[in-house]
Short mmCIF file of C-alpha atoms in Angstrom, two decimals:
data_model
loop_
_atom_site.label_atom_id
_atom_site.label_comp_id
_atom_site.label_asym_id
_atom_site.label_seq_id
_atom_site.Cartn_x
_atom_site.Cartn_y
_atom_site.Cartn_z
CA UNK A 11 97.40 82.80 62.80
CA UNK A 12 97.27 85.72 65.43
CA UNK A 13 96.47 89.35 65.58
CA UNK A 14 98.14 91.98 67.69
CA UNK A 15 96.22 93.91 70.00
CA UNK A 16 96.69 97.54 71.01
CA UNK A 17 98.44 96.27 74.03
CA UNK A 18 100.92 94.61 72.05
CA UNK A 19 99.64 91.16 73.02
CA UNK A 20 99.17 88.69 69.96
CA UNK A 21 95.57 87.41 70.06
CA UNK A 22 94.50 84.09 68.47
CA UNK A 23 92.31 84.17 65.35
CA UNK A 24 89.41 81.70 64.98
CA UNK A 25 90.58 79.10 62.36
CA UNK A 26 87.02 78.97 60.87
CA UNK A 27 86.00 75.76 62.60
CA UNK A 28 85.10 77.33 65.79
CA UNK A 29 88.25 76.57 67.70
CA UNK A 30 91.48 78.32 68.15
CA UNK A 31 94.67 77.09 66.37
CA UNK A 32 96.29 74.45 68.19
CA UNK A 33 99.99 73.73 68.60
CA UNK A 34 101.56 70.71 70.22
CA UNK A 35 101.87 67.11 69.71
CA UNK A 36 100.29 65.10 66.86
CA UNK A 37 96.67 64.63 67.35
CA UNK A 38 95.73 67.76 69.31
CA UNK A 39 93.73 69.06 66.38
CA UNK A 40 91.52 66.04 66.40
CA UNK A 41 91.72 62.34 65.25
CA UNK A 42 92.71 63.35 61.79
CA UNK A 43 95.85 65.24 62.88
CA UNK A 44 98.23 62.31 62.53
CA UNK A 45 101.32 63.97 61.08
CA UNK A 46 104.45 62.87 62.87
CA UNK A 47 102.65 60.44 64.99
CA UNK A 48 105.49 57.90 65.90
CA UNK A 49 102.97 55.12 66.18
CA UNK A 50 102.39 55.34 62.49
CA UNK A 51 105.93 55.90 61.18
CA UNK A 52 106.70 52.08 60.57
CA UNK A 53 102.84 51.28 59.93
CA UNK A 54 102.41 49.49 56.63
CA UNK A 55 100.03 51.14 54.12
CA UNK A 56 97.51 48.96 52.39
CA UNK A 57 97.99 49.65 48.68
CA UNK A 58 95.46 46.97 47.51
CA UNK A 59 93.47 48.21 44.61
CA UNK A 60 89.91 46.81 45.10
CA UNK A 61 86.69 47.69 43.39
CA UNK A 62 84.28 50.07 45.00
CA UNK A 63 81.25 48.52 46.68
CA UNK A 64 77.94 49.70 45.48
CA UNK A 65 77.14 51.36 48.75
CA UNK A 66 80.40 53.23 48.34
CA UNK A 67 79.58 54.38 44.82
CA UNK A 68 76.10 55.41 45.93
CA UNK A 69 77.74 57.46 48.91
CA UNK A 70 80.01 59.16 46.58
CA UNK A 71 77.39 60.00 43.96
CA UNK A 72 75.08 61.30 46.62
CA UNK A 73 77.81 63.44 48.30
CA UNK A 74 78.79 65.03 44.72
CA UNK A 75 75.09 65.72 43.96
CA UNK A 76 74.44 67.39 47.29
CA UNK A 77 77.44 69.58 46.84
CA UNK A 78 76.73 70.23 43.13
CA UNK A 79 73.17 71.55 44.32
CA UNK A 80 74.60 73.70 47.01
CA UNK A 81 73.11 71.65 49.96
CA UNK A 82 76.42 71.29 51.49
CA UNK A 83 80.15 72.32 50.91
CA UNK A 84 83.16 70.38 50.76
CA UNK A 85 84.54 72.07 53.87
CA UNK A 86 81.43 71.22 55.89
CA UNK A 87 81.97 67.48 54.82
CA UNK A 88 85.57 67.69 56.10
CA UNK A 89 84.39 69.26 59.22
CA UNK A 90 81.71 66.64 59.91
CA UNK A 91 84.33 63.85 59.34
CA UNK A 92 86.85 65.41 61.56
CA UNK A 93 84.15 65.65 64.42
CA UNK A 94 83.75 62.06 64.44
CA UNK A 95 84.99 60.63 67.79
CA UNK A 96 88.30 59.04 67.63
CA UNK A 97 87.32 55.33 67.87
CA UNK A 98 84.97 55.76 64.80
CA UNK A 99 87.47 57.86 62.91
CA UNK A 100 90.19 55.15 63.40
CA UNK A 101 87.83 52.03 62.83
CA UNK A 102 85.66 53.12 60.05
CA UNK A 103 86.84 53.13 56.26
CA UNK A 104 86.81 56.16 53.98
CA UNK A 105 83.28 56.01 52.72
CA UNK A 106 81.95 54.96 56.04
CA UNK A 107 83.04 58.41 57.40
CA UNK A 108 81.77 60.05 54.29
CA UNK A 109 78.30 58.37 54.87
CA UNK A 110 78.30 59.22 58.69
CA UNK A 111 79.29 62.74 58.04
CA UNK A 112 76.73 63.45 55.11
CA UNK A 113 73.87 61.90 57.22
CA UNK A 114 74.67 64.06 60.06
CA UNK A 115 74.68 67.24 57.87
CA UNK A 116 71.45 66.17 56.16
CA UNK A 117 69.88 66.51 59.63
CA UNK A 118 71.81 69.69 60.52
CA UNK A 119 70.38 71.50 57.46
CA UNK A 120 66.95 70.03 57.67
CA UNK A 121 67.27 67.87 54.56
CA UNK A 122 66.26 64.78 56.62
CA UNK A 123 64.44 64.77 59.98
CA UNK A 124 66.38 63.16 62.90
CA UNK A 125 63.60 60.72 63.54
CA UNK A 126 63.31 59.63 59.86
CA UNK A 127 66.92 58.85 59.74
CA UNK A 128 66.89 57.12 63.24
CA UNK A 129 64.06 54.81 62.03
CA UNK A 130 65.95 54.14 58.79
CA UNK A 131 69.12 53.16 60.90
CA UNK A 132 67.18 50.91 63.13
CA UNK A 133 67.48 53.59 66.05
CA UNK A 134 63.72 54.07 66.65
CA UNK A 135 62.54 53.40 70.29
CA UNK A 136 61.21 50.03 71.19
CA UNK A 137 57.88 50.40 73.12
CA UNK A 138 58.37 50.06 76.91
CA UNK A 139 55.14 48.35 77.34
CA UNK A 140 52.61 49.05 80.35
CA UNK A 141 54.12 46.82 82.80
CA UNK A 142 57.86 46.28 83.85
CA UNK A 143 59.62 43.24 82.27
CA UNK A 144 61.45 42.43 85.66
CA UNK A 145 60.48 42.42 89.23
CA UNK A 146 62.48 42.79 92.62
CA UNK A 147 64.53 39.66 93.06
CA UNK A 148 64.83 38.77 89.38
CA UNK A 149 68.49 37.96 88.24
CA UNK A 150 69.41 40.15 85.17
CA UNK A 151 72.33 40.88 83.04
CA UNK A 152 73.31 44.54 81.76
CA UNK A 153 73.05 44.62 78.14
CA UNK A 154 76.15 45.65 76.26
CA UNK A 155 75.67 48.51 73.79
CA UNK A 156 77.25 48.34 70.45
CA UNK A 157 77.86 52.06 70.24
CA UNK A 158 80.67 51.85 67.46
CA UNK A 159 78.77 50.88 64.32
CA UNK A 160 75.83 53.42 65.07
CA UNK A 161 75.62 56.37 62.67
CA UNK A 162 76.25 58.80 65.43
CA UNK A 163 77.64 58.57 69.10
CA UNK A 164 74.61 57.65 71.13
CA UNK A 165 73.74 59.04 74.47
CA UNK A 166 74.09 56.23 76.96
CA UNK A 167 73.46 56.52 80.66
CA UNK A 168 74.86 53.09 81.64
CA UNK A 169 78.50 53.22 82.28
CA UNK A 170 80.64 51.07 80.10
CA UNK A 171 82.48 49.13 82.89
CA UNK A 172 79.00 47.45 83.80
CA UNK A 173 78.17 46.13 80.41
CA UNK A 174 77.51 42.44 80.71
CA UNK A 175 77.47 42.27 84.40
CA UNK A 176 75.07 40.23 86.26
CA UNK A 177 73.11 41.32 89.17
CA UNK A 178 69.80 41.32 90.93
CA UNK A 179 66.84 43.74 90.66
CA UNK A 180 66.46 45.53 94.16
CA UNK A 181 63.51 47.89 92.98
CA UNK A 182 61.41 49.20 90.23
CA UNK A 183 61.72 53.11 89.95
CA UNK A 184 59.00 53.61 87.44
CA UNK A 185 58.66 54.55 83.85
CA UNK A 186 60.40 57.75 82.60
CA UNK A 187 60.92 59.61 79.35
CA UNK A 188 63.96 57.72 77.42
CA UNK A 189 67.12 59.98 77.77
CA UNK A 190 68.82 58.29 74.72
CA UNK A 191 66.16 60.17 72.54
CA UNK A 192 65.63 63.23 74.84
CA UNK A 193 69.49 64.06 74.26
CA UNK A 194 68.58 64.62 70.40
CA UNK A 195 65.13 65.90 70.81
CA UNK A 196 63.55 63.02 69.03
CA UNK A 197 60.69 60.78 69.64
CA UNK A 198 59.45 62.75 72.43
CA UNK A 199 57.09 60.02 73.56
CA UNK A 200 59.76 57.40 74.03
CA UNK A 201 59.80 56.03 77.69
CA UNK A 202 61.89 53.38 79.42
CA UNK A 203 61.28 51.29 82.58
CA UNK A 204 63.92 52.04 85.22
CA UNK A 205 65.31 49.64 87.78
CA UNK A 206 67.72 49.53 90.59
CA UNK A 207 70.03 46.67 90.09
CA UNK A 208 72.55 45.52 92.74
CA UNK A 209 75.94 43.93 91.35
CA UNK A 210 78.59 42.53 93.58
CA UNK A 211 81.49 44.77 93.49
CA UNK A 212 83.91 42.02 93.23
CA UNK A 213 82.63 40.97 89.79
CA UNK A 214 83.38 44.47 88.40
CA UNK A 215 86.75 45.01 90.05
CA UNK A 216 88.48 41.62 91.11
CA UNK A 217 91.23 42.13 93.47
CA UNK A 218 94.72 40.94 92.16
#
């Protein structure tokens, strides 16, 4: 869509989702925009007719109820699903996308509190404790983060290439507000101990 300006130039119209119309290769509109994707042309479609699981029936019923009561719209549900990051959109099944989208919209509209949902999904902070768990000289391993199954994309400060790496604590920096919750304005009192860890570069990027 476009409008003609007084100078004769064609101006883009907002498509209603807060973005300008996109033209180009498949996928430029988001992970749902797969029409013409050559990688999918020969893909097999699973036509297995399986019974719906109880949680899928509950997700469908809850969504229909919320739409029927005017709490959310079908278009909002589509927008929330299309805003899932590409990895989740590709990996999750149909009703997993619905569940995550409805959860996000419920928080967005104030039906649920973000902290309430975090607690229900096991995302509440673990108390840091008064003393650090590690001391300088301790050998440690960087904990991998299983971000994919979480109900929303988490805010993680540790880069993925260092997950699982082993190193040695060089120093303890102190206890600070936990950025993984500050990013969503939840659990304002959550804190985390911060360490400086030395990791051998050869273990991260071994030379060929």
